[in-house]
CSV table of C-alpha atoms in Angstrom, one decimal:
chain,number,residue,atom,x,y,z
A,1,MET,CA,0.0,0.0,0.0
A,2,GLU,CA,2.8,2.4,1.0
A,3,PHE,CA,4.8,1.5,-2.1
A,4,THR,CA,1.8,2.1,-4.4
A,5,LEU,CA,1.2,5.5,-2.7
A,6,ALA,CA,4.9,6.4,-3.2
A,7,ILE,CA,4.8,5.5,-6.9
A,8,PHE,CA,1.6,7.5,-7.3
A,9,LEU,CA,3.2,10.6,-5.6
A,10,VAL,CA,6.4,10.3,-7.7
A,11,ALA,CA,4.3,10.0,-10.9
A,12,PHE,CA,2.2,13.0,-9.9
A,13,ILE,CA,5.3,15.1,-9.1
A,14,LEU,CA,6.8,14.2,-12.5
A,15,LEU,CA,3.6,15.1,-14.2
A,16,VAL,CA,3.5,18.5,-12.5
A,17,ALA,CA,7.2,19.1,-13.4
A,18,LEU,CA,6.6,18.1,-17.0
A,19,ALA,CA,3.5,20.4,-17.2
A,20,PHE,CA,5.5,23.4,-16.0
A,21,TYR,CA,8.4,22.5,-18.3
A,22,TYR,CA,6.0,22.7,-21.3
A,23,GLU,CA,4.2,25.9,-20.1
A,24,HIS,CA,6.0,28.2,-17.8
A,25,PRO,CA,5.8,31.8,-19.1
A,26,LYS,CA,7.2,34.3,-16.6
A,27,ALA,CA,4.6,36.5,-14.7
A,28,GLU,CA,5.3,40.0,-13.7
A,29,ILE,CA,2.5,41.3,-11.4
A,30,PRO,CA,2.8,45.0,-10.3
A,31,GLN,CA,2.3,45.8,-6.6
A,32,GLU,CA,-0.8,47.8,-7.5
A,33,VAL,CA,-2.7,44.7,-8.8
A,34,ASP,CA,-5.6,43.6,-6.5
A,35,GLN,CA,-4.4,40.6,-4.3
A,36,ARG,CA,-1.4,39.9,-6.4
A,37,ILE,CA,-0.3,36.8,-4.4
A,38,LYS,CA,-3.6,35.2,-5.2
A,39,LEU,CA,-3.2,36.1,-8.9
A,40,TYR,CA,0.3,34.5,-8.9
A,41,ILE,CA,-1.3,31.2,-7.6
A,42,LEU,CA,-4.0,31.4,-10.3
A,43,HIS,CA,-1.3,32.0,-12.9
A,44,TYR,CA,0.5,28.8,-12.0
A,45,VAL,CA,-2.8,26.9,-12.0
A,46,VAL,CA,-3.6,28.1,-15.5
A,47,ASN,CA,0.0,27.3,-16.6
A,48,PHE,CA,-0.4,23.8,-15.2
A,49,ALA,CA,-3.6,23.3,-17.2
A,50,PHE,CA,-2.0,24.4,-20.5
A,51,GLY,CA,1.2,22.4,-19.8
A,52,LEU,CA,-0.8,19.3,-18.9
A,53,GLY,CA,-2.9,19.7,-22.1
A,54,ARG,CA,0.2,19.9,-24.2
A,55,ILE,CA,1.5,16.6,-22.6
A,56,PHE,CA,-1.8,14.8,-23.2
A,57,GLU,CA,-1.7,15.9,-26.8
A,58,LYS,CA,1.9,14.7,-27.3
A,59,LEU,CA,0.9,11.4,-25.7
A,60,GLY,CA,-2.1,11.1,-28.1
A,61,ILE,CA,-4.6,11.0,-25.2
A,62,CYS,CA,-6.6,14.0,-26.3
A,63,LYS,CA,-6.2,17.4,-27.9
A,64,GLU,CA,-4.7,20.1,-25.6
A,65,VAL,CA,-7.8,22.3,-25.8
A,66,TYR,CA,-10.0,19.5,-24.5
A,67,LEU,CA,-8.0,19.1,-21.4
A,68,ILE,CA,-7.9,22.8,-20.8
A,69,ARG,CA,-11.7,23.0,-21.2
A,70,THR,CA,-12.1,20.3,-18.5
A,71,PHE,CA,-9.6,21.9,-16.2
A,72,LEU,CA,-11.0,25.4,-16.4
A,73,TYR,CA,-14.6,24.5,-16.5
A,74,GLY,CA,-15.2,25.9,-13.0
A,75,ILE,CA,-17.2,24.8,-10.1
A,76,SER,CA,-21.0,25.1,-10.5
A,77,PRO,CA,-22.9,26.6,-7.6
A,78,TRP,CA,-23.8,23.9,-5.1
A,79,LYS,CA,-27.4,25.1,-4.6
A,80,ASN,CA,-30.2,26.0,-6.8
A,81,ASP,CA,-30.8,29.8,-6.9
A,82,VAL,CA,-34.0,30.5,-5.0
A,83,LYS,CA,-34.5,33.8,-6.9
A,84,LEU,CA,-34.2,32.4,-10.4
A,85,PHE,CA,-35.9,30.0,-12.8
A,86,ILE,CA,-33.1,28.4,-14.8
A,87,LYS,CA,-33.7,26.4,-17.9
A,88,ASP,CA,-31.7,25.0,-20.8
A,89,LEU,CA,-33.2,25.6,-24.2
A,90,LYS,CA,-32.3,25.9,-27.9
A,91,PHE,CA,-32.7,29.1,-29.9
A,92,ALA,CA,-32.8,27.9,-33.5
A,93,LYS,CA,-30.6,24.9,-32.7
A,94,VAL,CA,-28.1,27.0,-30.6
A,95,LYS,CA,-27.9,25.9,-27.0
A,96,VAL,CA,-28.7,28.6,-24.5
A,97,ARG,CA,-29.4,28.8,-20.7
A,98,VAL,CA,-32.2,31.2,-19.6
A,99,TYR,CA,-32.1,32.8,-16.2
A,100,HIS,CA,-35.5,34.3,-15.3
A,101,PRO,CA,-36.2,36.1,-12.0
A,102,LYS,CA,-38.9,34.5,-10.0
A,103,ALA,CA,-40.2,37.7,-8.5
A,104,PRO,CA,-43.3,39.1,-10.3
A,105,SER,CA,-42.7,42.1,-12.6
A,106,ALA,CA,-45.1,45.0,-13.2
A,107,GLY,CA,-44.2,44.9,-16.9
A,108,GLN,CA,-41.8,43.4,-19.4
A,109,ARG,CA,-38.2,43.0,-18.2
A,110,ARG,CA,-34.9,43.8,-19.8
A,111,GLY,CA,-33.2,41.0,-21.7
A,112,VAL,CA,-29.4,40.4,-21.5
A,113,LEU,CA,-27.8,38.2,-24.1
A,114,TYR,CA,-24.5,37.0,-22.6
A,115,LEU,CA,-21.7,35.9,-25.0
A,116,HIS,CA,-19.0,34.2,-23.0
A,117,GLY,CA,-15.2,34.5,-23.5
A,118,GLY,CA,-12.6,31.8,-24.2
A,119,VAL,CA,-11.2,32.7,-27.6
A,120,GLY,CA,-13.9,30.6,-29.3
A,121,GLN,CA,-12.3,27.4,-27.9
A,122,ILE,CA,-12.6,27.2,-24.1
A,123,GLY,CA,-15.7,28.9,-22.6
A,124,SER,CA,-19.0,27.4,-21.9
A,125,ILE,CA,-22.4,28.1,-20.3
A,126,GLY,CA,-21.3,26.2,-17.2
A,127,MET,CA,-18.1,28.3,-16.8
A,128,TYR,CA,-20.3,31.4,-16.7
A,129,GLU,CA,-23.1,30.1,-14.5
A,130,ARG,CA,-22.1,32.4,-11.6
A,131,VAL,CA,-21.7,35.5,-13.8
A,132,CYS,CA,-25.1,35.1,-15.4
A,133,ARG,CA,-26.8,34.4,-12.1
A,134,PHE,CA,-25.2,37.5,-10.6
A,135,ILE,CA,-26.4,39.7,-13.5
A,136,ALA,CA,-29.9,38.2,-13.5
A,137,ARG,CA,-30.4,38.6,-9.7
A,138,GLY,CA,-28.7,42.0,-9.5
A,139,SER,CA,-30.4,43.7,-12.4
A,140,ASP,CA,-33.8,41.9,-12.3
A,141,SER,CA,-33.3,41.0,-16.0
A,142,VAL,CA,-33.9,37.9,-18.0
A,143,VAL,CA,-30.4,36.7,-18.9
A,144,VAL,CA,-29.7,34.3,-21.8
A,145,CYS,CA,-26.2,32.7,-21.9
A,146,VAL,CA,-25.4,31.5,-25.4
A,147,GLY,CA,-23.6,28.2,-25.7
A,148,TYR,CA,-22.1,28.7,-29.1
A,149,ARG,CA,-20.2,25.9,-30.7
A,150,LEU,CA,-16.4,25.9,-30.2
A,151,ALA,CA,-13.4,25.5,-32.4
A,152,PRO,CA,-11.5,23.5,-33.5
A,153,GLU,CA,-14.5,21.1,-33.9
A,154,HIS,CA,-16.5,24.0,-35.4
A,155,PRO,CA,-14.1,26.3,-37.2
A,156,TYR,CA,-14.2,30.1,-37.0
A,157,PRO,CA,-16.5,32.0,-37.7
A,158,THR,CA,-19.1,29.4,-36.6
A,159,GLN,CA,-19.0,31.1,-33.2
A,160,PHE,CA,-20.1,34.5,-34.6
A,161,TRP,CA,-22.9,32.9,-36.6
A,162,ASP,CA,-24.3,31.0,-33.6
A,163,CYS,CA,-24.3,34.2,-31.5
A,164,LEU,CA,-26.0,36.1,-34.3
A,165,THR,CA,-28.6,33.3,-34.7
A,166,ALA,CA,-29.4,33.2,-31.0
A,167,THR,CA,-29.6,37.0,-30.8
A,168,VAL,CA,-32.1,37.2,-33.7
A,169,HIS,CA,-34.2,34.4,-32.3
A,170,PHE,CA,-34.3,36.1,-28.9
A,171,MET,CA,-35.2,39.5,-30.4
A,172,THR,CA,-38.1,37.9,-32.4
A,173,THR,CA,-39.4,35.8,-29.5
A,174,ALA,CA,-38.6,38.1,-26.5
A,175,GLN,CA,-42.1,38.6,-25.4
A,176,ASP,CA,-42.4,34.8,-24.9
A,177,TYR,CA,-39.9,35.2,-22.1
A,178,GLY,CA,-41.5,38.3,-20.6
A,179,VAL,CA,-38.9,40.6,-22.2
A,180,ASP,CA,-39.4,43.9,-24.0
A,181,PRO,CA,-37.8,43.4,-27.4
A,182,THR,CA,-36.7,47.1,-27.4
A,183,ARG,CA,-34.8,46.6,-24.2
A,184,ILE,CA,-32.4,43.8,-25.2
A,185,ILE,CA,-28.7,44.3,-24.2
A,186,ILE,CA,-25.9,42.4,-25.9
A,187,CYS,CA,-23.0,41.7,-23.5
A,188,GLY,CA,-19.8,39.8,-23.7
A,189,ASP,CA,-16.4,39.5,-21.9
A,190,SER,CA,-13.0,39.1,-23.6
A,191,SER,CA,-13.5,37.3,-26.9
A,192,GLY,CA,-17.2,37.4,-26.0
A,193,GLY,CA,-16.9,41.2,-26.2
A,194,THR,CA,-15.5,40.7,-29.7
A,195,LEU,CA,-18.6,38.7,-30.5
A,196,ALA,CA,-20.9,41.2,-28.9
A,197,ALA,CA,-19.4,44.1,-30.9
A,198,ALA,CA,-19.5,42.1,-34.1
A,199,VAL,CA,-23.1,41.1,-33.6
A,200,CYS,CA,-24.2,44.7,-32.9
A,201,GLN,CA,-22.4,45.9,-36.0
A,202,THR,CA,-24.2,43.3,-38.1
A,203,LEU,CA,-27.6,44.2,-36.7
A,204,VAL,CA,-27.1,47.8,-37.9
A,205,SER,CA,-28.4,46.6,-41.3
A,206,ARG,CA,-31.3,44.6,-40.0
A,207,THR,CA,-34.2,46.9,-40.3
A,208,ASP,CA,-36.6,44.0,-39.6
A,209,LEU,CA,-35.4,43.8,-36.0
A,210,PRO,CA,-35.6,46.2,-33.1
A,211,LYS,CA,-32.3,48.0,-32.4
A,212,PRO,CA,-30.4,46.6,-29.3
A,213,ARG,CA,-30.9,48.8,-26.3
A,214,ALA,CA,-27.2,48.7,-25.5
A,215,GLN,CA,-24.0,46.8,-25.9
A,216,ILE,CA,-21.7,45.9,-23.0
A,217,MET,CA,-18.1,45.0,-23.6
A,218,LEU,CA,-16.0,43.7,-20.7
A,219,TYR,CA,-12.3,43.9,-21.3
A,220,PRO,CA,-12.9,43.1,-25.0
A,221,PHE,CA,-10.4,41.9,-27.6
A,222,LEU,CA,-11.1,44.1,-30.6
A,223,GLN,CA,-8.2,44.2,-33.1
A,224,ALA,CA,-5.3,42.0,-34.3
A,225,VAL,CA,-3.4,44.7,-36.2
A,226,ASP,CA,-1.1,46.2,-33.5
A,227,PHE,CA,0.2,44.0,-30.7
A,228,ASN,CA,2.6,46.8,-29.6
A,229,LEU,CA,0.1,49.2,-28.1
A,230,PRO,CA,1.0,50.6,-24.7
A,231,SER,CA,-1.1,48.0,-22.9
A,232,TYR,CA,0.6,45.1,-24.7
A,233,GLN,CA,4.0,46.5,-23.8
A,234,GLN,CA,3.2,47.3,-20.2
A,235,ASN,CA,1.1,44.2,-19.4
A,236,GLY,CA,2.6,41.5,-21.6
A,237,SER,CA,3.6,39.4,-18.6
A,238,VAL,CA,0.6,40.1,-16.4
A,239,PRO,CA,-1.8,37.2,-15.9
A,240,LEU,CA,-4.2,35.9,-16.7
A,241,LEU,CA,-3.9,36.8,-20.4
A,242,LEU,CA,-0.2,37.2,-21.5
A,243,ARG,CA,0.8,38.9,-24.7
A,244,LYS,CA,2.1,35.8,-26.5
A,245,ARG,CA,-0.7,33.6,-25.2
A,246,THR,CA,-3.2,36.1,-26.7
A,247,LEU,CA,-2.0,35.6,-30.2
A,248,THR,CA,-1.3,31.8,-29.7
A,249,LEU,CA,-5.0,31.3,-28.8
A,250,GLY,CA,-6.1,33.6,-31.6
A,251,MET,CA,-4.1,31.7,-34.2
A,252,GLN,CA,-5.4,28.4,-32.9
A,253,TYR,CA,-8.9,29.8,-33.1
A,254,LEU,CA,-8.3,30.6,-36.7
A,255,ASN,CA,-6.5,27.3,-37.3
A,256,LYS,CA,-3.3,29.0,-38.4
A,257,ASP,CA,0.3,27.8,-38.1
A,258,LEU,CA,1.7,28.9,-34.7
A,259,SER,CA,5.1,29.6,-36.4
A,260,LEU,CA,3.4,32.9,-37.7
A,261,ILE,CA,3.2,34.3,-34.2
A,262,LYS,CA,6.5,36.1,-33.9
A,263,ASP,CA,6.1,38.0,-37.2
A,264,VAL,CA,2.4,38.8,-36.5
A,265,LEU,CA,3.4,40.2,-33.1
A,266,GLU,CA,5.9,42.5,-34.9
A,267,GLY,CA,3.2,43.6,-37.4
A,268,SER,CA,4.7,42.1,-40.6
A,269,HIS,CA,1.2,41.0,-41.6
A,270,VAL,CA,-0.1,44.5,-42.2
A,271,PRO,CA,0.6,46.2,-45.6
A,272,GLU,CA,1.4,49.9,-45.7
A,273,ASP,CA,-1.9,50.9,-47.2
A,274,LEU,CA,-3.8,49.2,-44.3
A,275,LYS,CA,-1.4,50.7,-41.7
A,276,LEU,CA,-2.3,54.1,-43.1
A,277,LYS,CA,-6.0,53.4,-43.2
A,278,PHE,CA,-6.1,51.9,-39.7
A,279,SER,CA,-3.8,54.5,-38.1
A,280,LYS,CA,-6.6,57.0,-37.6
A,281,TRP,CA,-8.4,54.4,-35.4
A,282,LEU,CA,-5.5,52.5,-33.9
A,283,SER,CA,-2.8,55.2,-33.4
A,284,PRO,CA,-1.3,55.2,-29.8
A,285,ASP,CA,-1.9,59.0,-30.1
A,286,ASN,CA,-5.6,58.2,-29.5
A,287,ILE,CA,-4.8,56.7,-26.1
A,288,PRO,CA,-4.7,59.2,-23.2
A,289,MET,CA,-1.2,60.0,-21.9
A,290,GLU,CA,-2.2,58.7,-18.4
A,291,PHE,CA,-2.1,55.2,-19.8
A,292,LYS,CA,1.5,55.6,-21.1
A,293,ILE,CA,3.2,56.7,-18.0
A,294,ARG,CA,4.1,53.2,-16.9
A,295,GLY,CA,6.3,52.9,-20.0
A,296,TYR,CA,5.7,52.9,-23.7
A,297,LYS,CA,8.2,52.9,-26.6
A,298,PRO,CA,6.8,53.4,-30.1
A,299,SER,CA,7.8,50.3,-32.1
A,300,ALA,CA,9.8,50.3,-35.3
A,301,SER,CA,7.8,49.5,-38.4
A,302,ALA,CA,8.2,45.9,-39.3
A,303,SER,CA,9.0,44.7,-42.8
A,304,TYR,CA,5.9,43.6,-44.6
A,305,SER,CA,5.4,40.0,-45.8
A,306,GLU,CA,2.8,39.5,-48.5
A,307,GLU,CA,2.8,35.8,-47.8
A,308,LEU,CA,2.1,36.4,-44.1
A,309,HIS,CA,-0.7,38.8,-44.9
A,310,ALA,CA,-2.4,36.2,-47.1
A,311,LEU,CA,-2.2,33.6,-44.3
A,312,ALA,CA,-3.4,36.0,-41.6
A,313,LYS,CA,-6.1,37.6,-43.7
A,314,PRO,CA,-9.0,36.6,-41.4
A,315,VAL,CA,-7.6,38.8,-38.6
A,316,PHE,CA,-8.7,41.9,-40.6
A,317,GLU,CA,-12.4,40.7,-40.8
A,318,THR,CA,-14.6,42.7,-38.5
A,319,THR,CA,-16.0,39.5,-37.0
A,320,PHE,CA,-12.5,39.0,-35.6
A,321,SER,CA,-11.4,42.7,-35.3
A,322,PRO,CA,-14.6,44.8,-34.8
A,323,LEU,CA,-12.4,47.9,-34.2
A,324,LEU,CA,-11.8,48.0,-37.9
A,325,ALA,CA,-15.4,48.6,-38.9
A,326,GLU,CA,-16.1,51.6,-41.0
A,327,ASP,CA,-17.5,54.8,-39.4
A,328,ALA,CA,-20.8,54.4,-41.3
A,329,ILE,CA,-21.4,51.3,-39.2
A,330,VAL,CA,-19.9,52.6,-35.9
A,331,ARG,CA,-22.1,55.7,-35.8
A,332,GLN,CA,-25.3,53.6,-35.9
A,333,LEU,CA,-24.3,51.5,-32.9
A,334,PRO,CA,-26.4,51.5,-29.6
A,335,GLU,CA,-25.2,53.2,-26.5
A,336,THR,CA,-22.3,51.3,-24.9
A,337,PHE,CA,-20.7,50.3,-21.6
A,338,ILE,CA,-17.0,49.4,-21.8
A,339,LEU,CA,-15.0,47.9,-18.9
A,340,THR,CA,-11.2,48.2,-19.1
A,341,CYS,CA,-8.6,46.9,-16.6
A,342,GLU,CA,-5.4,48.7,-16.0
A,343,TYR,CA,-3.3,45.6,-16.0
A,344,ASP,CA,-4.7,43.9,-19.1
A,345,VAL,CA,-3.0,43.5,-22.5
A,346,VAL,CA,-6.2,44.4,-24.3
A,347,ARG,CA,-6.9,47.5,-22.2
A,348,ASP,CA,-6.1,49.8,-25.1
A,349,ASP,CA,-8.5,48.0,-27.4
A,350,GLY,CA,-11.3,49.1,-25.1
A,351,LEU,CA,-9.9,52.7,-24.9
A,352,LEU,CA,-9.6,53.0,-28.7
A,353,TYR,CA,-13.1,51.7,-29.3
A,354,LYS,CA,-14.4,54.1,-26.6
A,355,LYS,CA,-12.9,57.0,-28.6
A,356,ARG,CA,-14.2,55.7,-31.9
A,357,LEU,CA,-17.7,55.4,-30.5
A,358,GLU,CA,-17.6,58.9,-28.9
A,359,ASP,CA,-16.2,60.5,-32.0
A,360,ASN,CA,-19.2,59.0,-33.9
A,361,GLY,CA,-21.7,60.3,-31.5
A,362,VAL,CA,-22.4,57.1,-29.6
A,363,PRO,CA,-22.9,57.6,-25.8
A,364,VAL,CA,-20.4,55.6,-23.8
A,365,THR,CA,-20.3,54.7,-20.2
A,366,TRP,CA,-16.8,53.7,-19.2
A,367,TYR,CA,-15.6,52.0,-16.0
A,368,HIS,CA,-11.8,51.5,-15.5
A,369,ALA,CA,-10.7,49.0,-12.9
A,370,GLU,CA,-7.4,50.6,-11.8
A,371,ASP,CA,-6.3,47.4,-10.0
A,372,GLY,CA,-7.9,44.9,-12.3
A,373,PHE,CA,-6.6,42.3,-14.7
A,374,HIS,CA,-8.0,40.3,-17.6
A,375,GLY,CA,-10.4,37.6,-16.6
A,376,VAL,CA,-11.2,39.0,-13.1
A,377,LEU,CA,-15.0,38.9,-13.7
A,378,PHE,CA,-15.0,35.2,-14.4
A,379,LEU,CA,-14.1,34.6,-10.7
A,380,ILE,CA,-16.9,36.5,-9.1
A,381,ASP,CA,-19.1,34.8,-6.5
A,382,TYR,CA,-16.4,32.2,-5.8
A,383,GLY,CA,-15.9,33.2,-2.2
A,384,TYR,CA,-12.2,33.4,-1.3
A,385,ILE,CA,-11.1,33.0,-5.0
A,386,SER,CA,-13.0,36.2,-6.0
A,387,PHE,CA,-11.3,39.5,-6.2
A,388,PRO,CA,-12.7,42.7,-4.8
A,389,CYS,CA,-11.9,44.7,-7.9
A,390,GLY,CA,-14.0,42.2,-9.9
A,391,MET,CA,-17.0,42.6,-7.6
A,392,ARG,CA,-16.7,46.4,-7.9
A,393,ALA,CA,-16.6,46.1,-11.7
A,394,MET,CA,-19.6,43.8,-11.8
A,395,ASP,CA,-21.6,46.0,-9.5
A,396,ASN,CA,-21.0,48.8,-12.0
A,397,VAL,CA,-22.2,46.6,-14.9
A,398,VAL,CA,-25.3,45.6,-13.0
A,399,ASN,CA,-26.1,49.3,-12.1
A,400,TYR,CA,-25.7,50.3,-15.7
A,401,ILE,CA,-28.1,47.6,-16.8
A,402,LYS,CA,-30.6,48.7,-14.1
A,403,GLY,CA,-30.5,52.2,-15.6
A,404,LEU,CA,-31.6,51.1,-19.1
């Protein structure tokens, strides 16, 4: 018995060591980050998941992404929510989970469509159970979490089309769920923010549907043109989303060769004519100086590769990079809430979209978590694992929804 236990412990230690050998990016967490020691621990847990996934794939057990999904699924709440009716449904063949407040309402409620993050490969309805319950309870809204199909089983842009399909279905059947179809809010975090922005842009041309009441983007990824913006330079080693991992996940999502990463990070995929076109929207000059004081060095222009541009062409599509939409689309978007976190590589995506929206006359409510980091909202309502800055940010989201 003791010998068997010893063998098991040795095997476990070797497995952990191998996992960190395959995935051990260095983390640099500033003192100002909320509960930084806890974030360090989470960083190593995530690294372990990625490293273990890589080992399993090399051994032919399963694909890396499948192990990561299982590991990061999250712990579902132990108890049923006494304040909500929760039901799994399908909206035109797309899986959804509907959270409906039990308390009677004097009239039709707001509806919130939640598009989860995970770079189109990792997230799920179950992972966001606590987030959606929190929003439904706090805002007294009907929340619909969309379980869009994931890559690589369902290649990009399946995720966008599933989200659009579920959104259109909800808009046309809203009253069946006690929801006012003119008060539907489209919300998403991280790559779910990408999807929310892309869906709202697409709905601009749908005159047969009511206009969304608002869009909510929580630390969204919005462009794959410039990975040398101030936030990428300052926060490239701050968990939970590291600079190189951002592009690695993005390339896997698009089913592209990971050997492209280095040149894409340097910007070699962008031809001069597009650099000129996008500069008015993506220029670091559009980012307030207060966000450059922690250090920013303008990057040298990389040599252009026509071959790389052809391979990376999907990153210029607005379903992947909504920040590249034309002004004619942007000016028709609904009022917007944007959450940015100071210690987040995609912070400046949110800041740049905020400016674009405001320049085009779209009202924007902005909340900046000065001690926040990417992914902090996913951890709300987890007790000790939760971060105070995440709770404060989510309270602001809920209060915004209540005001619509």
